[in-house]
XYZ file of C-alpha atoms in Angstrom:
629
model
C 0.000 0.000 0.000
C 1.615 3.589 -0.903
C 1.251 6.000 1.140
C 0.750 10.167 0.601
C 2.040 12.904 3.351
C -0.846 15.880 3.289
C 0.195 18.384 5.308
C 1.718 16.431 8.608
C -0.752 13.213 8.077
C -0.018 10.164 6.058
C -2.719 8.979 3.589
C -3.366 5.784 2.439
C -3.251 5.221 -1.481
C -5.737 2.443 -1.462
C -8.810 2.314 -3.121
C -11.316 1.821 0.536
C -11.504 5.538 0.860
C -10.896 7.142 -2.353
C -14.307 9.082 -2.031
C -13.951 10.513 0.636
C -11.199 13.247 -1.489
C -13.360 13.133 -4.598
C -17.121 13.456 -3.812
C -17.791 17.420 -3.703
C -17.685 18.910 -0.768
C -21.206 21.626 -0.321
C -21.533 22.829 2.837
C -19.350 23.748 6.011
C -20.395 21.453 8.069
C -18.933 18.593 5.138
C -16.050 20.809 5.417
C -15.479 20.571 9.083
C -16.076 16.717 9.189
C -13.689 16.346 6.273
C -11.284 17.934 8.845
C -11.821 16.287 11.618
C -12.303 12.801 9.753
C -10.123 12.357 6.422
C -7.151 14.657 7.533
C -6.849 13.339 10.999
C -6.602 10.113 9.995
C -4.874 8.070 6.916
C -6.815 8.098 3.366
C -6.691 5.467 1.041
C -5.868 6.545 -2.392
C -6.107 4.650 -5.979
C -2.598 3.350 -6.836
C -0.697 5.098 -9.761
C -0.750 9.001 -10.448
C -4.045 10.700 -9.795
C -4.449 12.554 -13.232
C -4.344 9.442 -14.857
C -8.085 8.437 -13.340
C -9.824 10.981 -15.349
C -12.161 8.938 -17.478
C -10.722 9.473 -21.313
C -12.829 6.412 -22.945
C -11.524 3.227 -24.212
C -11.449 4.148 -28.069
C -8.200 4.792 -29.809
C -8.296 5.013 -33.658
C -6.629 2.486 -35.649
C -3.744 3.721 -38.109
C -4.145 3.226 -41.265
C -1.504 0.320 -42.232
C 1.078 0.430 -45.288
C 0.830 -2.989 -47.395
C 2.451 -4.145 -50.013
C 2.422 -0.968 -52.711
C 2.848 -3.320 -55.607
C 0.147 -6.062 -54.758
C -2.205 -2.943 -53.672
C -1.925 -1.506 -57.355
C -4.047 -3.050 -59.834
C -3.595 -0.855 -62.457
C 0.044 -0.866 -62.248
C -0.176 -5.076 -62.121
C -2.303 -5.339 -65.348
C -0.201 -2.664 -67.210
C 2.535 -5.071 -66.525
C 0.919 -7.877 -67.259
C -0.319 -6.569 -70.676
C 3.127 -5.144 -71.721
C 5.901 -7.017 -69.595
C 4.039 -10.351 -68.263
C 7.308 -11.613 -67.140
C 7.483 -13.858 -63.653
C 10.862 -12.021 -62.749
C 9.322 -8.769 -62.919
C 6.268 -9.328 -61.274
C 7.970 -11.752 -58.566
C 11.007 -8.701 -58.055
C 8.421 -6.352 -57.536
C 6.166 -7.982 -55.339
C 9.250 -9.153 -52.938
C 10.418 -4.956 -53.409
C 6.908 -4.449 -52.045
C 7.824 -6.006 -49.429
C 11.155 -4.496 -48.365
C 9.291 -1.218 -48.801
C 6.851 -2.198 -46.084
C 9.183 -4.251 -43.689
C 12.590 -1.932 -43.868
C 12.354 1.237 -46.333
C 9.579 2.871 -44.899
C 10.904 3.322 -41.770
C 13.824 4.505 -43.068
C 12.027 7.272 -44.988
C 10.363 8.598 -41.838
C 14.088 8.562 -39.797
C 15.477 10.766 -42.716
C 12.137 13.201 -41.954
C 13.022 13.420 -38.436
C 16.510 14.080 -39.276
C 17.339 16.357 -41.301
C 20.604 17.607 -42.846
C 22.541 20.064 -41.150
C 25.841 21.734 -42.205
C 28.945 22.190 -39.622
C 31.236 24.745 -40.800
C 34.189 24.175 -38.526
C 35.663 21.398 -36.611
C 36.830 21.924 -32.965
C 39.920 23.297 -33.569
C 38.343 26.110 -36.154
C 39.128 24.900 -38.930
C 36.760 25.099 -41.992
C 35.269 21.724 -42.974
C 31.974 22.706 -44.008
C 30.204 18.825 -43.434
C 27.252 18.107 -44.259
C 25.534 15.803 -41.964
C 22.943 13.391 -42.725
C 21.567 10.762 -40.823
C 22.197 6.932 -40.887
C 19.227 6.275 -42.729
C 20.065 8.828 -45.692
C 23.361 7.086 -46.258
C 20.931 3.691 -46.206
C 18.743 4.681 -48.606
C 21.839 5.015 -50.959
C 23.025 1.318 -50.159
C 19.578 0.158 -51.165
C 19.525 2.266 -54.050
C 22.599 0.375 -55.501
C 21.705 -2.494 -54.460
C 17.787 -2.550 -56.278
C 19.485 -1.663 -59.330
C 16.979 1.513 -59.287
C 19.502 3.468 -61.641
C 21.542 0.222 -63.135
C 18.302 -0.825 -64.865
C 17.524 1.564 -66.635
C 21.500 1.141 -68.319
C 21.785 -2.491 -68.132
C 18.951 -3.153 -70.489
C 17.771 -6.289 -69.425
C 14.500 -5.911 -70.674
C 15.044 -3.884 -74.008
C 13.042 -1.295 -74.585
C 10.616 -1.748 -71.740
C 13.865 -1.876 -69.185
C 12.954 1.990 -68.279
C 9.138 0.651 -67.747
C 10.484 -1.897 -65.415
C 13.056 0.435 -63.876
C 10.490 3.506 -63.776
C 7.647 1.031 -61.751
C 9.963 0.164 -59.236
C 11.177 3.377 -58.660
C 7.386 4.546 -58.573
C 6.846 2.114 -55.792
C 10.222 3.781 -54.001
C 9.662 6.960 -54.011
C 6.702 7.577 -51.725
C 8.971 5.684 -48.859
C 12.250 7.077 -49.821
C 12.394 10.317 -47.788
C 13.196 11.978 -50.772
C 15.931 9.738 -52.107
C 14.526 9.904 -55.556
C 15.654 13.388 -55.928
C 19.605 12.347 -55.648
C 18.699 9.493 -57.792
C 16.525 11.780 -60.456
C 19.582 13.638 -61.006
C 22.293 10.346 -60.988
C 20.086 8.937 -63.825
C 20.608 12.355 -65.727
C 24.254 12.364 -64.937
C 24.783 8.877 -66.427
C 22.432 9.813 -69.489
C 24.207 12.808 -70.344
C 27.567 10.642 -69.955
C 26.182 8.239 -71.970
C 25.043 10.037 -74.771
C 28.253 12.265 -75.579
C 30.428 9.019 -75.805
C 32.905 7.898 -73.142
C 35.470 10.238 -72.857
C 38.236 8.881 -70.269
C 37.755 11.474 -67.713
C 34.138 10.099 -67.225
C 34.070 6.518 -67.678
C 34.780 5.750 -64.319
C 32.057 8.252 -63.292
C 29.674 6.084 -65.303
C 29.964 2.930 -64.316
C 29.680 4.353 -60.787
C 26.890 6.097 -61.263
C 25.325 2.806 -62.801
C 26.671 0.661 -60.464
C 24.658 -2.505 -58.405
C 27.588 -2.278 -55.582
C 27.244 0.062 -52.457
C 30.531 0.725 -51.936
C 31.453 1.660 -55.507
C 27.801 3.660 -56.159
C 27.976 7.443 -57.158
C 24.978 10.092 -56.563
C 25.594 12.576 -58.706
C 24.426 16.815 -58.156
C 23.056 18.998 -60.843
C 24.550 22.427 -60.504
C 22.365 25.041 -62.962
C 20.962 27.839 -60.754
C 22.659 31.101 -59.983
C 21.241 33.992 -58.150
C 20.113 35.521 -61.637
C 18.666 31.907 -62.612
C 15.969 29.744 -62.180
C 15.173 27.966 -66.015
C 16.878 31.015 -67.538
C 20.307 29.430 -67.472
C 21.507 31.559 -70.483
C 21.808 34.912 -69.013
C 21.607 33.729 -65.555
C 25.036 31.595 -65.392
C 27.785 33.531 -63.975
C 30.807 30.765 -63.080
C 33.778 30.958 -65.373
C 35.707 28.062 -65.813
C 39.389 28.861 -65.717
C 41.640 26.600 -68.164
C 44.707 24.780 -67.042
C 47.741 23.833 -68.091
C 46.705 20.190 -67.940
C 43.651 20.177 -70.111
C 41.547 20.852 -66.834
C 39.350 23.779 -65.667
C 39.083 25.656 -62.580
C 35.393 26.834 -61.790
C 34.749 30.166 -59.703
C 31.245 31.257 -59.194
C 28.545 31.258 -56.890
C 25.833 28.483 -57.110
C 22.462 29.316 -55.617
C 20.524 26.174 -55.503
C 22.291 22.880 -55.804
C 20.225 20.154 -54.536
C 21.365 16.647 -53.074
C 24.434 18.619 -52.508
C 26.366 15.692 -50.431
C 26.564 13.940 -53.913
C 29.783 12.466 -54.809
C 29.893 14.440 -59.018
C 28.331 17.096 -60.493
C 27.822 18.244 -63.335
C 27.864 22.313 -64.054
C 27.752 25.124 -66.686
C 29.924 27.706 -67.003
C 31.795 30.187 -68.969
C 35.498 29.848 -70.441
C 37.209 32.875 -71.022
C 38.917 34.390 -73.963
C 42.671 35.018 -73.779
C 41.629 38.763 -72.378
C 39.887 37.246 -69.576
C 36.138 37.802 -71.325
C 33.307 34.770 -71.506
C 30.728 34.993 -74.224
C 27.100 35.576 -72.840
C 24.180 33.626 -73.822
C 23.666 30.042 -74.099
C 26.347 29.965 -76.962
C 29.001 31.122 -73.884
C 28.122 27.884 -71.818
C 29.688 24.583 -71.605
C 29.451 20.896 -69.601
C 31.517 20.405 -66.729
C 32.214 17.495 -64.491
C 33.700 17.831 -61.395
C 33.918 15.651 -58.541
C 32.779 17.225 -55.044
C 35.400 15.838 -52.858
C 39.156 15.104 -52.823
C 41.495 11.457 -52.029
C 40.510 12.240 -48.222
C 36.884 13.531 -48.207
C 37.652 17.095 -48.370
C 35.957 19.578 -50.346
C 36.915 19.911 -53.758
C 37.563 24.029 -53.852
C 33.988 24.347 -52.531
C 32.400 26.630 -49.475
C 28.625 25.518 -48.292
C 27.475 29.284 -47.374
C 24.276 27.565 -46.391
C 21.149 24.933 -46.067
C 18.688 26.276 -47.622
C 15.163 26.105 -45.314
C 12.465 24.514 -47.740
C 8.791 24.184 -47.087
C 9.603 20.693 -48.146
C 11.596 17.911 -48.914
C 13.708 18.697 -45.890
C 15.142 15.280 -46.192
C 17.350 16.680 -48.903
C 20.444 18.691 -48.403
C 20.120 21.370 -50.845
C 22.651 24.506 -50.137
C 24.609 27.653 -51.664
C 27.746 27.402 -52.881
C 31.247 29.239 -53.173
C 32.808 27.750 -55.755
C 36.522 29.088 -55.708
C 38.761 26.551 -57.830
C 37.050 23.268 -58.098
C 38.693 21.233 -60.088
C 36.905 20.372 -63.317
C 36.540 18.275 -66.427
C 35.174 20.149 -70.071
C 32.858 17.136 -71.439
C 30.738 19.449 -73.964
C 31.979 20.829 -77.100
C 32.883 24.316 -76.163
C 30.207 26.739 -76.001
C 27.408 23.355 -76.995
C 26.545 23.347 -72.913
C 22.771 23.674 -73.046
C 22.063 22.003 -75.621
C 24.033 18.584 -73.879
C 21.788 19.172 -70.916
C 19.052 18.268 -72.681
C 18.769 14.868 -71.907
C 19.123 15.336 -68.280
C 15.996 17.618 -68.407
C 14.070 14.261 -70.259
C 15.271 12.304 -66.873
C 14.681 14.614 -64.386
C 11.781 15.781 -65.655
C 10.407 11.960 -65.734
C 11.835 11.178 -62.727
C 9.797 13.973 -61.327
C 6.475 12.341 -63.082
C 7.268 9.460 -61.551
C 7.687 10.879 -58.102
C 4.058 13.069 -58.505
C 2.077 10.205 -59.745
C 3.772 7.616 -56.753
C 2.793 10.489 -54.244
C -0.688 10.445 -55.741
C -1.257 6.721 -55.858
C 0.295 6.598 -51.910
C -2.071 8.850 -50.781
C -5.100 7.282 -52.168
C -3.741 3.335 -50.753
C -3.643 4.611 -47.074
C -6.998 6.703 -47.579
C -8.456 3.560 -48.658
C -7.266 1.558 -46.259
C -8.349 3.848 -43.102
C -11.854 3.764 -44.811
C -12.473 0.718 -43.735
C -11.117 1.414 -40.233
C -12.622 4.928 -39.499
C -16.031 4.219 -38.177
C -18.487 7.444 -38.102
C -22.110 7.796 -38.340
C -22.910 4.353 -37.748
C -21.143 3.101 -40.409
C -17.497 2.921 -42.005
C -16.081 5.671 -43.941
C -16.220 2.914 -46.897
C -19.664 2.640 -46.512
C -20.468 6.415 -47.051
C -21.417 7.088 -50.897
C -20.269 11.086 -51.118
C -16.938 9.558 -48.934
C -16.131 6.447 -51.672
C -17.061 9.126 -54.757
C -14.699 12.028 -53.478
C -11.551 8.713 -53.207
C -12.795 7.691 -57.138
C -12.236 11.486 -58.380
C -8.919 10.856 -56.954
C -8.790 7.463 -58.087
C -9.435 8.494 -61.734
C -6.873 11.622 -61.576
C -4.139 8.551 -60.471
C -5.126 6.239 -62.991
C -4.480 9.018 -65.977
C -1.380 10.132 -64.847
C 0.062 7.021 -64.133
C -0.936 5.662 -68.270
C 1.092 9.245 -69.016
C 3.771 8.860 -67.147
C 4.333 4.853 -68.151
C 3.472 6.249 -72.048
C 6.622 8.503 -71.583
C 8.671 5.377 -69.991
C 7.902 3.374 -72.668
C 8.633 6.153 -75.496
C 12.092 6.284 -73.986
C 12.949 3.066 -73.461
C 12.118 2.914 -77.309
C 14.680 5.827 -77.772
C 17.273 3.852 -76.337
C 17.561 0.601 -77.097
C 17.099 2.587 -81.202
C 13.255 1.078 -81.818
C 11.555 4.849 -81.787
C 10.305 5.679 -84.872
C 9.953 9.564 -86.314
C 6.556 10.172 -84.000
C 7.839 7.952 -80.958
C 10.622 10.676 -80.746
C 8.555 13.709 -81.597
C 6.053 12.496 -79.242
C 8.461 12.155 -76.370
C 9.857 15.428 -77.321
C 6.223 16.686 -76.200
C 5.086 14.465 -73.366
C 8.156 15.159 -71.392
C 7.313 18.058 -70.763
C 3.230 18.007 -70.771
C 3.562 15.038 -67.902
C 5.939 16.754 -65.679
C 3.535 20.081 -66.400
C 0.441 18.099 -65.439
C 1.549 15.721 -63.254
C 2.795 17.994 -60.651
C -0.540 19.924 -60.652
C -2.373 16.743 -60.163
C 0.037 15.809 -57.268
C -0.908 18.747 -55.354
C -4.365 18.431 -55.775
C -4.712 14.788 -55.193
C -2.816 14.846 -52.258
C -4.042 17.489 -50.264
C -7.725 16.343 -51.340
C -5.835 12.660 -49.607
C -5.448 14.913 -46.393
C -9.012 15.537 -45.817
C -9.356 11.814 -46.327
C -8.144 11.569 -42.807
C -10.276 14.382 -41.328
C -7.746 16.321 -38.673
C -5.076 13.599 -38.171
C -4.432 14.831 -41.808
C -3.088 17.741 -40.303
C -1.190 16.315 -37.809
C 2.473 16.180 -37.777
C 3.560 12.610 -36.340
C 1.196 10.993 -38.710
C 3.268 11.831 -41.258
C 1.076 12.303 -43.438
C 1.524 16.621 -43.946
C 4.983 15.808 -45.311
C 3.540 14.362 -48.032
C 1.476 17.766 -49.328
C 4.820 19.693 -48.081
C 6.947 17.607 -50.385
C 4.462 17.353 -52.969
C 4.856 21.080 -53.650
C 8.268 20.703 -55.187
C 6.861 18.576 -58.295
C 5.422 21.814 -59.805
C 8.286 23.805 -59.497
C 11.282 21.836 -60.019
C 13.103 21.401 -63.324
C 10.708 24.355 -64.956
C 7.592 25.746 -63.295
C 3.696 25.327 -64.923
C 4.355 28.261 -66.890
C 8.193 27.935 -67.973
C 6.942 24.242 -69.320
C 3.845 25.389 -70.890
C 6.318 28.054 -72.814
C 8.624 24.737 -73.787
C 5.783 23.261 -75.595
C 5.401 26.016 -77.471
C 9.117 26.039 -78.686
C 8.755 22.229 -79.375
C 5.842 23.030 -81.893
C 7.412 25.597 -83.465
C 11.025 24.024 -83.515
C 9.634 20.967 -84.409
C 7.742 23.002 -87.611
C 4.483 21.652 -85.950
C 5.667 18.265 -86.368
C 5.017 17.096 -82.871
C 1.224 18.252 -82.839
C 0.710 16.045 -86.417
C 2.391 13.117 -84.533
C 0.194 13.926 -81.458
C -3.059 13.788 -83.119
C -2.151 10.645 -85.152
C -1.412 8.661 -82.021
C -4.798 9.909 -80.969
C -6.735 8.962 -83.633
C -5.194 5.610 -83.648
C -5.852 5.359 -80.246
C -9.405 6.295 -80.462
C -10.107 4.229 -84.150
C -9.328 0.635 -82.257
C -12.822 1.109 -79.975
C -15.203 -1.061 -81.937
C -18.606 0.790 -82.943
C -21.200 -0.278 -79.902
C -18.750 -0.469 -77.055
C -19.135 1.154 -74.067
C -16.611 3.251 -74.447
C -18.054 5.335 -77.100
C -19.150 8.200 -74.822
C -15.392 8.472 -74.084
C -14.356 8.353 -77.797
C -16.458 10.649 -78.683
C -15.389 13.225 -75.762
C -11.462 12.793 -77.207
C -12.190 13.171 -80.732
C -14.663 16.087 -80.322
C -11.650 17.718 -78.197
C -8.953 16.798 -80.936
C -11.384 18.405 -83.961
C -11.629 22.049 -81.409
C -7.987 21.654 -80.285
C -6.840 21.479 -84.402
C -9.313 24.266 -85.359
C -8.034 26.662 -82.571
C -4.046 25.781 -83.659
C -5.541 26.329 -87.490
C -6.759 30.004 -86.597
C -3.300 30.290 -84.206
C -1.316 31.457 -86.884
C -3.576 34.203 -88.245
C -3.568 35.914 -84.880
C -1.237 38.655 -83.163
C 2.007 38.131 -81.575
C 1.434 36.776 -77.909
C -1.298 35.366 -78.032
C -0.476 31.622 -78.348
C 1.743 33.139 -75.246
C -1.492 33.478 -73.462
C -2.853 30.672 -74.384
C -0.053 28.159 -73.409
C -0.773 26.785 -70.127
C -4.543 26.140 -71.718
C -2.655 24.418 -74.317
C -0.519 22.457 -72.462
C -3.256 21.459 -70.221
C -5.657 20.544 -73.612
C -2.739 18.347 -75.033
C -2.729 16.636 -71.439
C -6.330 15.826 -70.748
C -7.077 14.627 -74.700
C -3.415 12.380 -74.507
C -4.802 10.973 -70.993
C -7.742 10.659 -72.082
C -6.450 8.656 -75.693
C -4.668 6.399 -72.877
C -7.352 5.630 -70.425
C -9.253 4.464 -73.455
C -6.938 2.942 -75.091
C -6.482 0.678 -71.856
C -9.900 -0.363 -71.092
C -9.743 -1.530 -74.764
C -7.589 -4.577 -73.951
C -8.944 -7.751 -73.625
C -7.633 -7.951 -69.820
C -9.402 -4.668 -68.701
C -11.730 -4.648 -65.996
C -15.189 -3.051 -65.462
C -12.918 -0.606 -63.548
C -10.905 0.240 -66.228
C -13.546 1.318 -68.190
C -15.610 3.461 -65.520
C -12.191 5.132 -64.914
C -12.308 6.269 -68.880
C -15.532 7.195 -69.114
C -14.899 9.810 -65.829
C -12.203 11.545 -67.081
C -13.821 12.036 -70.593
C -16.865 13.726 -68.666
C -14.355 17.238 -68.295
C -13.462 19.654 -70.295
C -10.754 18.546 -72.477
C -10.356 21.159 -74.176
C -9.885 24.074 -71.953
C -7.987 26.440 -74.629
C -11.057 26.394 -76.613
C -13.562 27.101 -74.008
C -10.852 29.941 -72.423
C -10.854 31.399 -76.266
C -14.266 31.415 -76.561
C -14.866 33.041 -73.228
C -12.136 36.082 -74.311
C -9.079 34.811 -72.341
C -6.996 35.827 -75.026
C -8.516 39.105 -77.270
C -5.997 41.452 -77.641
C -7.031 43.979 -74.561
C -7.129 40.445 -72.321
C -3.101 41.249 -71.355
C -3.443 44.911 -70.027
C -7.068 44.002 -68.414
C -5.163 41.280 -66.355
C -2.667 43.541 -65.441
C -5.197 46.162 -64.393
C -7.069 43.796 -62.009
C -3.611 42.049 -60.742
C -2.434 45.689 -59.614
C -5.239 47.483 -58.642
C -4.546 49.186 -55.503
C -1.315 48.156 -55.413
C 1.750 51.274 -55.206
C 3.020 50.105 -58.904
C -0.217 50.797 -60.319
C 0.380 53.210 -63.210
């Protein structure tokens, strides 16, 4: 029995006279015989601590559970099994499943709860500048070798659906990878860009680290574009001049402003060589390739100073910093002066990569919501058994299942590319759905995800659930490698560079698409929504080129959004087509045909883009505001 000391008289902590401290006491004369009874003599009190009998209830929520990503996708099982039914494949990716559940997860969630952090000095003063990750960052690259989640793509085991297979597993990954896929986005593009200018000697080794299966011999690598002027305008906004040596080498000196996964162990970078009076050429003509590697023999900085972390609203996982560069040692592996243009197939990568990564966030979301439905009991019945409930996850459903047929379209249209099967409208249509998936994708994400949130009602908003990282991190995927607008702008250049060449392959693939539905099916209603869109979208690109300068300006994030929704469309139809779809498959068509697929038509019709549209936006933008004119 414990006892209590109240004042100068022990108390009992049994349970015999509990009541006598708890009932209410309502008159003086309770008062005065609780005196002269209860604190004259010992008091038995409850055993353990006395806040902890307030009656709370005996309900505690259940979690909702993460299974197995890959046997919880059916949409991603029967793509497979229409276009790679191979046992390995299915029987890798169902034991990946697996690891995700039992080991990566958690690891994804450590790397949330510790961050990065930069030390700038050791104990003695001297400058080190370290950045510090956590155990499970340096984890996630170990596993990263060893699932082969960049090798695949290069060993080409599969042919041209190797970056379908490699793309699916990394789409499984990346919702449990604390951000990993970003190093890995940008290690993919290293090794592409390697690839495709031929081996020269100073990055052969670099290659077959960045592709390699072995932990202790795997490279990330960093992507070092953006100064303080830049963002996507790399052209005037590079300032770094690359200083030649008498060795062949380079010497870079500038100031990057946002390098991300900056504990990588490359880089590649732009910059400017001088002329013999010490001047670089501006524009995109004055920029080459460089690769450098980050660290020296013993781990020490490479002629590099981390001025700082940068503090994100997201993907905090993820070192990303400013840096001093000030005579890092570097490799030319551009023709001189040919730097953007060798970029160009990192952007592809990274800009699939961050498809991949928008649609996986999407389809995550909508697994767990799912699975808490049919835990969350409310109203006298389970959040699965509410109609307006199980409609609001199918919206979300049907957003997922588009991207996801874009973003494997664009994985297969590559893997073409590479192992030399594309044919003229594979490439030009790659050219355009690059960009249009990344564009869309990371919209959707945003969307999708935050609409996930509510899913959960206000444990959505709560921190330890871990589920607000997701919307944080989410936010990235529109900005990243080319905001909405920069993108929409690219698909206007890839028309017009392309002499309209990738709109003629567009609405072929379409049309062939749309052609295979047998008259009668029930798909019809969707066929017809996609064709009808396709007959506006050509009419409005007809009448295009009779109109003023800037409009097509205007109108390019309608566009881009148009070619999105019709191509998605195409796809969704195109896949409930197949013998093997399911009633599912189908419904999920028929949804997304019920929207406007066409918004550039409907925003012409309405006046979005007359000629007084531009300085009427402006107008209403700055009303009020101290810039008005």
């Amino acid at each position: 029995m414990a006892l209590l000391w109240l004042g100068r008289q022990v108390v009992s902590t049994s349970n015999r006279a509990w009541f006598l401290l708890s009932r209410p006491l309502s008159c003086s004369s309770d008062l005065q015989q609780s005196r002269t009874s209860s604190w004259e003599q010992p008091v038995e009190l409850p055993e353990g601590p006395v806040f902890s009998r307030s009656s709370i209830g005996t309900f505690f929520q259940d979690k909702p559970l993460l299974k197995n990503p890959f046997l919880e996708d059916a949409l991603l099982r029967t793509y497979l099994r229409r276009h790679l039914p191979l046992r390995d494949v299915e029987e890798d990716l169902t034991r990946f499943g697996e690891r995700l559940v039992q080991e990566i997860d958690a690891l994804g969630l450590e790397c949330e709860e510790n961050p990065p952090r930069l030390k700038h000095f050791d104990a003695w003063g001297r400058r080190v500048d370290h950045i510090l990750t956590c155990p499970a960052w340096t984890r996630m690259k170990e596993i990263s070798a060893e699932e082969g989640l960049v090798a695949a793509g290069y060993e080409r085991c599969y042919g041209e659906w190797s970056r379908v297979y490699q793309m699916a597993k990394i789409f499984l990954y990346a919702p449990s990878a604390g951000l990993y896929t970003c190093p890995l986005a940008m290690t993919d593009g290293a090794a592409k860009v390697i690839e495709s200018l031929g081996g020269a000697s100073s990055v052969e080794e670099a290659f077959r680290r960045l592709t390699s299966r072995d932990p202790k011999r795997f490279w990330t690598s960093g992507q070092w574009m953006t100064e303080r002027k830049g963002g996507s305008d790399v052209a005037s906004g590079t300032e770094t001049v690359a200083w030649p040596q008498a060795d062949g080498t380079y010497k870079l000196r500038g100031f990057k402003w946002f390098t991300s996964a900056t504990d990588a162990d490359m880089t590649l970078t732009l910059a400017r060589i001088p002329d013999k009076d010490g001047q670089a050429k501006q524009g995109s003509g004055g920029l080459s390739l460089f690769y450098a590697e980050v660290r020296d023999g013993q781990g020490i900085l490479n002629g590099i100073e981390v001025q700082r972390l940068k503090e994100k609203l997201g993907t905090r996982q993820m070192p990303t910093a400013e840096l001093l560069l000030h005579g890092l040692p570097a490799h030319l592996i551009s023709v001189e002066g040919r730097g953007v243009a060798s970029i160009a197939n990192m952007l592809t990568l990274t800009r699939i990569h961050n498809t991949v990564s928008a649609v996986a966030s999407m389809r995550r979301v909508i697994q767990m919501s799912r699975e808490y439905a049919t835990k969350r009991f409310v109203f006298g019945k389970f959040l699965k058994d509410h109609p307006l409930h199980v409609q609001t996850m199918a919206r979300m459903e049907v957003e997922t299942r588009a991207a996801f047929l874009l973003m494997m379209e664009v994985c297969r249209l590559l893997g073409r590319e590479e192992s030399a099967k594309a044919s003229d409208m594979d490439l030009h249509l790659l050219r355009l759905l690059t960009t249009v998936a990344k564009l869309y994708t990371g919209k959707q994400a945003v969307a999708v995800v935050s609409e996930g949130l509510e899913c959960f009602g206000g444990q959505g908003y709560i921190e330890d659930t871990g589920l607000p990282r997701m919307l944080r991190d989410a936010q990235v995927l529109s900005i990243w490698e080319g905001t909405t607008n920069i993108l929409a702008l690219d698909v206007l250049r890839c028309i017009s560079k392309s002499s309209g060449q990738v709109l003629d392959s567009f609405f072929a693939d379409v049309k062939m698409k749309t052609l295979a539905v047998e008259a009668g099916h029930t798909l019809q209603p969707a066929v017809g929504a996609v064709n009808s869109a396709l007959s506006r979208l050509g009419e409005f690109m007809r009448s295009a080129v009779l109109r003023p300068p800037g409009i097509m300006e205007m109108a390019a994030r309608d566009l881009a959004y148009t070619l999105a929704r019709v191509y998605m469309g195409a796809l969704l139809v195109d896949h409930a087509n197949w013998d093997g779809a399911s009633r599912a498959d189908v419904y999920a068509a028929l949804r997304w045909c019920e929207q406007d697929l066409c918004p550039v038509v409907t925003k012409d019709v309405g006046g979005n883009y007359d000629s007084k549209t531009g300085e009427m936006d402006s107008a209403l933008v700055y009303e009020g505001s101290s810039l008005e004119e």
